[in-house]
Coordinates of C-alpha atoms in Angstrom, one line a residue:
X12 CA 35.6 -71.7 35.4
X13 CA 39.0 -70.2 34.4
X14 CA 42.2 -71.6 35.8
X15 CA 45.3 -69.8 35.6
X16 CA 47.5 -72.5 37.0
X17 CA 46.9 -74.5 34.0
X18 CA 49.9 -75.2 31.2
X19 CA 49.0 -72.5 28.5
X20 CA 49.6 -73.5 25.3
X21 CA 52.1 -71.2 22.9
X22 CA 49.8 -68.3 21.3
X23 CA 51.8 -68.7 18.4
X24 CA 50.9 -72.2 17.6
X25 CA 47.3 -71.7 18.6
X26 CA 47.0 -69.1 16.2
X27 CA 48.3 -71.4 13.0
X28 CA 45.8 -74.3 14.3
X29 CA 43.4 -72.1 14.0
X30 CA 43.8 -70.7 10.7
X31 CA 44.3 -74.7 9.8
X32 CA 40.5 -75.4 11.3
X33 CA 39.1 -72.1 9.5
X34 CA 41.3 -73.8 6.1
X35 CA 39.4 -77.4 6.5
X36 CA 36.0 -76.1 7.9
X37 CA 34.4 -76.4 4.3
X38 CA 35.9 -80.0 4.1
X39 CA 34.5 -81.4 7.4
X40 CA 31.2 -79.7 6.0
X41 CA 31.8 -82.4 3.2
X42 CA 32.6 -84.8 5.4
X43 CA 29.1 -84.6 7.6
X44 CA 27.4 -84.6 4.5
X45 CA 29.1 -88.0 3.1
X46 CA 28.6 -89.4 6.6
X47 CA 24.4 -88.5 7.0
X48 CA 24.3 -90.0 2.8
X49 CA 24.9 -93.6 4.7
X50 CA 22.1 -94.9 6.4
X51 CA 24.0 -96.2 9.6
X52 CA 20.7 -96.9 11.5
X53 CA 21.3 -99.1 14.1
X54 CA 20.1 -102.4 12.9
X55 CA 19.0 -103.5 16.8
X56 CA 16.8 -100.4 16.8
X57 CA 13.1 -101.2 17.4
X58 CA 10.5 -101.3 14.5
X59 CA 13.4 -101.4 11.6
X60 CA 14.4 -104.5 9.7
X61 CA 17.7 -105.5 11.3
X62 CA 19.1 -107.1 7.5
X63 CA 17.9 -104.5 6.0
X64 CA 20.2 -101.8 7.9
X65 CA 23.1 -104.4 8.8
X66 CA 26.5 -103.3 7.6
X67 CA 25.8 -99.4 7.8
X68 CA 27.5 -98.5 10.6
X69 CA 30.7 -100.5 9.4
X70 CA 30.5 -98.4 6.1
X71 CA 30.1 -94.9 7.6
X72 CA 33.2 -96.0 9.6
X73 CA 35.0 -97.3 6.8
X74 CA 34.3 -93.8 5.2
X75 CA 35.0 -92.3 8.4
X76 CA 38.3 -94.0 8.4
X77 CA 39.5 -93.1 4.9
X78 CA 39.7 -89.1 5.7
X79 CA 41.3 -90.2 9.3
X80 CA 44.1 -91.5 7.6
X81 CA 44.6 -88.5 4.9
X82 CA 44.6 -86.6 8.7
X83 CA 47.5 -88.9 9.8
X84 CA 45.7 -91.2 11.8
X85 CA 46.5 -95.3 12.3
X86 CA 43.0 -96.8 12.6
X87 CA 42.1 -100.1 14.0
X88 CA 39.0 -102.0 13.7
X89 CA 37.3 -103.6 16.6
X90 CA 34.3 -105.7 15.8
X91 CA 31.5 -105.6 17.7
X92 CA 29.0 -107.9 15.9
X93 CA 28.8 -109.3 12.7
X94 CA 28.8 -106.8 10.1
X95 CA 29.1 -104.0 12.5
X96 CA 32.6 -102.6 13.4
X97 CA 33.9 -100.0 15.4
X98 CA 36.4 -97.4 14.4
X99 CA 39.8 -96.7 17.0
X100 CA 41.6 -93.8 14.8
X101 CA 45.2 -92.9 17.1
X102 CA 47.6 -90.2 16.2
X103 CA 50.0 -91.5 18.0
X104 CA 52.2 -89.4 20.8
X105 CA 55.9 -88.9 21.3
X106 CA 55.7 -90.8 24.8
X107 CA 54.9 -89.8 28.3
X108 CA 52.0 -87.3 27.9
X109 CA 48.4 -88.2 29.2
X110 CA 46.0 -89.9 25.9
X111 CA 42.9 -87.9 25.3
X112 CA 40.0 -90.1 23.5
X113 CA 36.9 -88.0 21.7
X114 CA 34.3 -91.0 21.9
X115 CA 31.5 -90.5 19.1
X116 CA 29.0 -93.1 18.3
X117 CA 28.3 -93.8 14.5
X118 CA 24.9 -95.2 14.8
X119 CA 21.5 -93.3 14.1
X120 CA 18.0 -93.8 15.5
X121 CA 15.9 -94.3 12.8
X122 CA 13.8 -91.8 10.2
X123 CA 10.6 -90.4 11.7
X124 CA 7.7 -89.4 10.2
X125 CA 8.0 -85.6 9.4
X126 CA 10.8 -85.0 7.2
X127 CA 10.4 -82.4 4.9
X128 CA 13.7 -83.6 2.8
X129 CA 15.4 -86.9 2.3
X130 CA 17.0 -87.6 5.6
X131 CA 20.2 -89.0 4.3
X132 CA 20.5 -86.2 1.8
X133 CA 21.8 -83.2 3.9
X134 CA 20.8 -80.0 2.9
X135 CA 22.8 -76.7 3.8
X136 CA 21.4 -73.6 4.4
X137 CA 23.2 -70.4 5.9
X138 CA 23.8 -71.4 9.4
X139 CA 22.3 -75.1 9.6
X140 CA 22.8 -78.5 8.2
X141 CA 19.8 -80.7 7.9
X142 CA 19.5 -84.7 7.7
X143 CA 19.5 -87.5 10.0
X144 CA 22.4 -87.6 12.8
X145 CA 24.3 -84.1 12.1
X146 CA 23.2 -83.4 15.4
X147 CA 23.2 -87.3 17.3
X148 CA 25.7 -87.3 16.1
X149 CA 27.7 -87.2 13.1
X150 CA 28.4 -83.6 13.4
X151 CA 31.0 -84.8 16.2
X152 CA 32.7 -87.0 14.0
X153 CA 33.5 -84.4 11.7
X154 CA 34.5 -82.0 14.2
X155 CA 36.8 -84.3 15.3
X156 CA 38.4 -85.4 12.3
X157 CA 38.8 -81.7 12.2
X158 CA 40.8 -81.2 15.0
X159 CA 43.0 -84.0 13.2
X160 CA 43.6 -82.6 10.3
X161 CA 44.8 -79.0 12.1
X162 CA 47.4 -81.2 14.3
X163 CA 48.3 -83.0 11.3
X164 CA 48.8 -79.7 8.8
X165 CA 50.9 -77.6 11.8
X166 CA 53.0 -80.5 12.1
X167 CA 52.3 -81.1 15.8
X168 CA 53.2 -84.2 17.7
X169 CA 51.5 -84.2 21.1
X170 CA 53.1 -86.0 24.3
X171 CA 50.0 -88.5 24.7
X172 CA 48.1 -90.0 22.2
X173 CA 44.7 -88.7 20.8
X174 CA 42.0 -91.7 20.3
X175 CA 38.8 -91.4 17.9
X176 CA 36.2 -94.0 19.1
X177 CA 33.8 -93.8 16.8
X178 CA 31.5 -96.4 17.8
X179 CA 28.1 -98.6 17.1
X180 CA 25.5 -99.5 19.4
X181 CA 25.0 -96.6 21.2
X182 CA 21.4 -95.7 20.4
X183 CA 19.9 -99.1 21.5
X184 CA 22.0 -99.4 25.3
X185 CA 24.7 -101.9 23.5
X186 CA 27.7 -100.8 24.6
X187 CA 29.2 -104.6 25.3
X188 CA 29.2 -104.3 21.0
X189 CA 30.3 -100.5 21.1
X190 CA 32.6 -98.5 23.2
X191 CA 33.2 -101.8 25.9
X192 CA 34.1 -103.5 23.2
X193 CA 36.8 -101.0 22.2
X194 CA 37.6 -100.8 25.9
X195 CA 38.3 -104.8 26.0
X196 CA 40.6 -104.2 22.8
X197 CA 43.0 -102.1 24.6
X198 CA 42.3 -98.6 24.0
X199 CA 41.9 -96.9 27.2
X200 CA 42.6 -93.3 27.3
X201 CA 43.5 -91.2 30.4
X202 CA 40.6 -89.1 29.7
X203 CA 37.6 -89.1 27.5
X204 CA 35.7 -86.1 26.0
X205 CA 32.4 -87.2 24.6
X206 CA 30.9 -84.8 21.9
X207 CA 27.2 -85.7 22.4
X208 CA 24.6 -82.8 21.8
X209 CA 24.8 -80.2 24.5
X210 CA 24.6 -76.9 22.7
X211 CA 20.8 -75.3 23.7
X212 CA 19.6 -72.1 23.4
X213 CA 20.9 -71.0 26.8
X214 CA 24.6 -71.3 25.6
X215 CA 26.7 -73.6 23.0
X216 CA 29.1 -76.8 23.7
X217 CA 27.6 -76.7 27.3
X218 CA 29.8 -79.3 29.6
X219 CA 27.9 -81.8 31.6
X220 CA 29.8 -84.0 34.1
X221 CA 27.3 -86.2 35.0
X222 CA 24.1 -87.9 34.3
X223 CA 21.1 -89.8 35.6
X224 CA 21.6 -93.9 36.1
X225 CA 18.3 -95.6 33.5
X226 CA 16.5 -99.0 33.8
X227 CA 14.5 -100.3 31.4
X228 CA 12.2 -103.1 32.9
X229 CA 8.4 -105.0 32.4
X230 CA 6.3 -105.8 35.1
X231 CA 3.6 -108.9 34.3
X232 CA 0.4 -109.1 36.2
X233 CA -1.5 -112.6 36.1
X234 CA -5.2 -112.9 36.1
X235 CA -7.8 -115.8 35.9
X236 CA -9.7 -115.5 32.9
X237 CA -13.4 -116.1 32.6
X238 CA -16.9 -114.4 31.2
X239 CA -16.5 -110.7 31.2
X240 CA -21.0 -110.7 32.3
X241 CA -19.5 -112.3 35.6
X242 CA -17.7 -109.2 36.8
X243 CA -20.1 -108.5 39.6
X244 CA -19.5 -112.4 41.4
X245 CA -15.7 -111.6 41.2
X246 CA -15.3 -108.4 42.9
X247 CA -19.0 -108.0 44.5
X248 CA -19.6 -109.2 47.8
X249 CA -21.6 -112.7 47.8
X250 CA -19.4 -113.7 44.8
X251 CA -17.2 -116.1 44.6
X252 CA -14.4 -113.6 44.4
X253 CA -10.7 -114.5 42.6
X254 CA -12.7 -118.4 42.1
X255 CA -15.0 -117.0 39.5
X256 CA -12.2 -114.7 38.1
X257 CA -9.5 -112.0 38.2
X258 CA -9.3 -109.2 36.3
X259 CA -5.3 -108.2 35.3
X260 CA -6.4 -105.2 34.8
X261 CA -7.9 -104.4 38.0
X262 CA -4.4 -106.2 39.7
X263 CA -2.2 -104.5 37.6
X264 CA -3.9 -100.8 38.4
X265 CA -3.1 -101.6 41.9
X266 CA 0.5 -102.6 40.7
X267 CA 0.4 -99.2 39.2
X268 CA -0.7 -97.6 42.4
X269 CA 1.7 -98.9 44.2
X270 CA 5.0 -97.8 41.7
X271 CA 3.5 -94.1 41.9
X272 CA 3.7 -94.0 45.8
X273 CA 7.6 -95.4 45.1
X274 CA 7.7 -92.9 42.7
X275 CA 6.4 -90.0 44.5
X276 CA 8.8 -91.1 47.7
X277 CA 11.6 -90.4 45.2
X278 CA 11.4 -87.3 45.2
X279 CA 12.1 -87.1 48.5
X280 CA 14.9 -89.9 48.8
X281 CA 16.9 -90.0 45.2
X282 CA 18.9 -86.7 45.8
X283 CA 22.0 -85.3 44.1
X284 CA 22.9 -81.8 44.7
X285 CA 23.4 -81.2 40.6
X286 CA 20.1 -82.2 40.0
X287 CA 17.0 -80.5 41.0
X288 CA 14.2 -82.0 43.8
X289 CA 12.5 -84.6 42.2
X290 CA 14.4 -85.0 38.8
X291 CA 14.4 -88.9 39.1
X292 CA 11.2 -91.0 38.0
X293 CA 9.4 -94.1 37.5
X294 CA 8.0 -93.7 34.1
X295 CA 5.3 -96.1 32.4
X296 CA 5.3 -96.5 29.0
X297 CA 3.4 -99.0 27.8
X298 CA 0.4 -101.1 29.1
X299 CA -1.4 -104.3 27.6
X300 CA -3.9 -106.4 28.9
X301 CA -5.8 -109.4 27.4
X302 CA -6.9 -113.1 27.4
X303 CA -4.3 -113.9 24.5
X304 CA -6.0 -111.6 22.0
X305 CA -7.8 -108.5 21.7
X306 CA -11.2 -108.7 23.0
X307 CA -13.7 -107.4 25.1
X308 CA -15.9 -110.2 26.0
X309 CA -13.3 -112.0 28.4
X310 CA -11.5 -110.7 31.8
X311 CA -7.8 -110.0 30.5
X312 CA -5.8 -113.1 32.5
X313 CA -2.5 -111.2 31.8
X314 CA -1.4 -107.2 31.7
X315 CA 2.2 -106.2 31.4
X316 CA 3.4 -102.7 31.8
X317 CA 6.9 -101.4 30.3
X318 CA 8.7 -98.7 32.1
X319 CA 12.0 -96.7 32.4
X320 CA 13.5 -95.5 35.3
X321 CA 15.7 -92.8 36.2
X322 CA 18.2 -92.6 39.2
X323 CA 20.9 -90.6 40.7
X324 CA 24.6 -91.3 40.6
X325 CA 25.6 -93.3 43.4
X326 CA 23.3 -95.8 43.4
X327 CA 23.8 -98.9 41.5
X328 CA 21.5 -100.8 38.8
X329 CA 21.3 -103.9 40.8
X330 CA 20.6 -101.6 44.5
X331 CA 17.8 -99.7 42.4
X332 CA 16.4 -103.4 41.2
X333 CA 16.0 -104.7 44.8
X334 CA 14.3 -101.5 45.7
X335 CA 11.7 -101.5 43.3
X336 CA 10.8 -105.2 43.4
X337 CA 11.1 -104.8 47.5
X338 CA 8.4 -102.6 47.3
X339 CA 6.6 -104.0 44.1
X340 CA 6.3 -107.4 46.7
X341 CA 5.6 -105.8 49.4
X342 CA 2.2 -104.0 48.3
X343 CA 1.3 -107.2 46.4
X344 CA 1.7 -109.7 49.5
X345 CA -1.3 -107.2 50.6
X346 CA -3.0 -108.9 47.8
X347 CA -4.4 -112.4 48.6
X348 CA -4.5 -113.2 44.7
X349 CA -1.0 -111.4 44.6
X350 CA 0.4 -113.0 46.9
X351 CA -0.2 -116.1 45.6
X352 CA 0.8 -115.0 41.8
X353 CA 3.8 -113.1 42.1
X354 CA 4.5 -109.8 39.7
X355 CA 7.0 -111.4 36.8
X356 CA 9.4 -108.8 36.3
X357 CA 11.9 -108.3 33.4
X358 CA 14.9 -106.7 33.7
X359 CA 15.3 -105.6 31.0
X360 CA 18.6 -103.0 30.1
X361 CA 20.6 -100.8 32.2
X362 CA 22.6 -97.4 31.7
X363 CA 24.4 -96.8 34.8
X364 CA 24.8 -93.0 35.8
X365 CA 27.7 -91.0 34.7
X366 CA 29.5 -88.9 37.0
X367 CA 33.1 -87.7 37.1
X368 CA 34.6 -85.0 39.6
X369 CA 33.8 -82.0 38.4
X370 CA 36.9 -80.0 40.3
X371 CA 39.2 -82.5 38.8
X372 CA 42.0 -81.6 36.7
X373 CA 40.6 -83.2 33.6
X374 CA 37.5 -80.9 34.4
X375 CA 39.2 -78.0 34.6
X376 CA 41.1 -78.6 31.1
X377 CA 37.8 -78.9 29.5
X378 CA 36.0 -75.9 30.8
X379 CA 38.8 -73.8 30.2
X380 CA 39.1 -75.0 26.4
X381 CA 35.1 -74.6 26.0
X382 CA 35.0 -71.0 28.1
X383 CA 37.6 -69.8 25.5
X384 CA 36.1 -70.8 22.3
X385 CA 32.7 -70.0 23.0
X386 CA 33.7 -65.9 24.0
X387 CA 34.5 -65.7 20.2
X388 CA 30.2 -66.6 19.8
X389 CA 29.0 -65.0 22.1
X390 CA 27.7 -67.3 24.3
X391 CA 28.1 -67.3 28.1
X392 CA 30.8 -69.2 30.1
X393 CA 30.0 -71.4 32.6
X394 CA 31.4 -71.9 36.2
X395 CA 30.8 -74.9 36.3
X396 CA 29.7 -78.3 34.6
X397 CA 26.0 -79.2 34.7
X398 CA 24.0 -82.6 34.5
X399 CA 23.7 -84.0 30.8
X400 CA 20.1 -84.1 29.7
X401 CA 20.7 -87.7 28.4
X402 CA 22.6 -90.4 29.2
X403 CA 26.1 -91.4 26.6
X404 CA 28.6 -93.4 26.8
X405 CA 30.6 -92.0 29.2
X406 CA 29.5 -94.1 32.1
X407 CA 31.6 -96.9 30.8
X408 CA 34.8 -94.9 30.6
X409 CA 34.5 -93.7 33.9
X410 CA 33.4 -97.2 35.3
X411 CA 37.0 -98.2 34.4
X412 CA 38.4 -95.2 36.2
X413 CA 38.3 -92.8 33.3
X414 CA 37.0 -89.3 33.6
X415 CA 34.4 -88.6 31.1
X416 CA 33.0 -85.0 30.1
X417 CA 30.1 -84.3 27.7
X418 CA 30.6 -81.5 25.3
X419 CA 29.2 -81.2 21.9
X420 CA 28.1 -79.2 19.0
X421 CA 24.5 -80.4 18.4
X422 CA 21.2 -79.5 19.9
X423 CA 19.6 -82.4 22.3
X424 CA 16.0 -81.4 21.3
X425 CA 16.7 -81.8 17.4
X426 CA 17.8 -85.1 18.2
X427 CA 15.7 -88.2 17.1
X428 CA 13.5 -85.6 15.3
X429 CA 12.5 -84.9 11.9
X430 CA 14.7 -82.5 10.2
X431 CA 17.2 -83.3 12.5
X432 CA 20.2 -80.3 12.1
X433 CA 23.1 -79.2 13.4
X434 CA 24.2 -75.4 13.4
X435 CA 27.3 -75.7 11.0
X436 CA 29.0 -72.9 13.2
X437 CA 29.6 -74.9 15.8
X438 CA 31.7 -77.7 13.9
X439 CA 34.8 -75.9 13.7
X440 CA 33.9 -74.6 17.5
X441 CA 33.9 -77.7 18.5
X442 CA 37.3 -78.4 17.2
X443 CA 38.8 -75.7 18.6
X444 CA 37.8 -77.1 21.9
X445 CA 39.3 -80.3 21.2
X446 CA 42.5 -79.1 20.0
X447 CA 42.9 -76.6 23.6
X448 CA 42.1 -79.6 25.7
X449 CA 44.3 -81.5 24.0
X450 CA 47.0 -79.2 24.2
X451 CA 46.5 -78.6 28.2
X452 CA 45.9 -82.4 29.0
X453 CA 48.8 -84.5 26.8
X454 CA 51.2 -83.5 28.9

């Protein structure tokens, strides 16, 4: 997507903010590498010890914060939860330009099995950087303070300001702690630019515009426990049927039954024209059944799945809710037992979908900036924005209004894995494609 009717900014003064990025490249390199040696695992993450990992996030921004202002930055803390703050860096504008915000979050998944290093001791090798978040997403961060610096060093004042959010809570759906909470403080940009992994092997710093809508939710079945050797009086005729006892198990497979056929109508009824036929689902994750504890002897009186959801933009977390439990109700008042022991659901966290015009203006800055940079690498331009393969943060700028595009240097599929990198090339890419969309949009 090329627009000629955009502002073109001075060749001139392009030309010396790149040499400054090409000057600095080795010191964001330093940067990444400072940033992945603290453990900012999100303490909320499951399976980890919350003490244990409280405060990280707060120190990589403090770090984080320290080479902002060496770049000319005024930072601000906004504090999301005890021990864990957020980081608002702002160079500020000379007045009457349009703010740009790169939104980053700090916090990491935690280390998997796998690693063939020391995940918070990154390792370089010629075109990669190993260790835990360069890619999800740390890498960002440093791109970022990148672009900074080059502003800083050419002595450039733009007309709007230009934000650093570099936020927790990101990785476990807490964005109330995270970029809300920054939100809430006063820090709303014009525009948002959201350096998330999107670079794959079909083409780097790939824009996405828009992303899938998730619910995470639990579904409890009841049963009546009794003697697993009456089986056949329960469910054989000449029993005594749901008196003698109820399996959950057996309930909760009709449960199931009944979430695939909502599922499989999906397909047919969850439509958006980015995504392709059938790209939202119903997903189960996790099943239990049993009497209280583990064991075979004794019908299960209780079974709860766990799923996660996915749905298009333009419908909403609470219409997606009523569905499923309208449907969920309605195959279950089939159920004589059912219907007298309704499914207990649990809803349990939302990500709304993300989804902002992808003719508008702010749109058309973006893919121009990323077109241009990504010529010098030799990867393909696009036409167009596509759908982001995960969902970010960038639903809750643009549910405030805010138009929110995802564009980043890291690779979605070495994300949350061991030996997690990030193709060091792409860093000062990625802040080139800052500093043009900055240039076309503060004005």
């Amino acid at each position: 997507m090329t627009d000629t009717s955009l502002a073109e900014p001075d060749a001139d003064l392009l030309a010396r903010l790149d040499l400054a990025v090409a000057e600095h490249a080795e010191s964001a390199e330093t940067l990444l590498v400072d940033l992945v040696a603290i453990s900012s695992v999100n303490p909320l993450q499951p399976g980890v010890s919350a003490e244990e990992h409280l405060g990280g996030e707060s120190a990589a921004n403090a770090l984080l914060a320290e080479w902002m202002s060496r770049a000319g930055a005024e930072n601000h803390t906004v504090t999301g939860d005890r021990g864990r703050d957020n980081l608002v860096a702002v160079l500020p504008g000379s007045g009457g330009g349009r703010s740009l915000a790169v939104n980053g979050h700090i916090d990491t998944v935690a280390s998997q099995d796998g690693w063939r290093t020391d995940p918070w001791t990154a390792v370089r090798t010629e075109n990669r950087i190993y260790g835990l978040g360069t890619t999800d997403m740390k890498a960002a961060h440093a791109a970022t303070w990148l672009a900074f610096r080059a502003l800083s060093d050419v002595g450039i004042q733009l007309a709007g300001d230009l934000h650093l959010h570099s936020v927790i809570g990101e990785e476990t759906m807490s964005h109330e702690l995270g970029t809300t909470a920054v939100l809430e403080a006063g820090f709303v940009p014009d525009a948002v630019l959201i350096p998330e992994p999107t670079s794959y092997d079909d083409g780097a710093l790939q824009v996405a515009n828009t992303a899938a809508g998730n619910y995470l939710f639990s579904m409890t079945v009841r049963g009546r426990s009794t003697h697993w050797a009456s089986r056949n009086l329960a469910i054989r005729a000449g029993g005594g049927g749901d008196a003698v006892g109820v399996n959950a198990i057996d309930k909760a497979f009709y449960i199931y039954s009944a979430m695939r056929q909502l599922e499989e109508q999906w397909a047919f009824t969850k439509r958006h024209p980015q995504f392709a036929p059938g790209a939202f689902i119903i997903h189960p994750g996790v099943l239990h059944a049993d009497v209280g504890f583990p064991a075979a002897p004794y019908f299960p009186d209780r079974a709860r799945f766990d799923y996660l959801l996915s749905f298009p933009p333009g419908d909403t977390s609470e219409a997606i809710r009523a569905e499923v439990e309208g449907h969920i109700n309605a195959a279950a008042a089939l159920d004589p037992w059912l219907a007298a022991h309704p499914i207990e659901f649990d809803w349990i966290d939302t990500w709304p979908p993300a989804y902002t015009d992808p003719q508008g203006d702010f749109s058309r800055v973006v893919m121009a900036a990323r077109n241009e940079v990504v010529a010098g690498l030799g990867a393909p331009a696009m036409d167009a924005p596509r759908p982001n393969g995960a969902q970010s943060d960038a639903s809750f700028y643009e549910a405030r209004g805010v138009p929110a595009l995802v564009c980043g240097p890291g690779n979605l599929q070495s994300a949350h894995a061991a030996n997690e990198f990030v193709d060091r090339r792409l860093i000062p890419a990625t802040a080139r494609m800052i500093l043009k969309t900055a240039l076309r949009w503060s004005t």
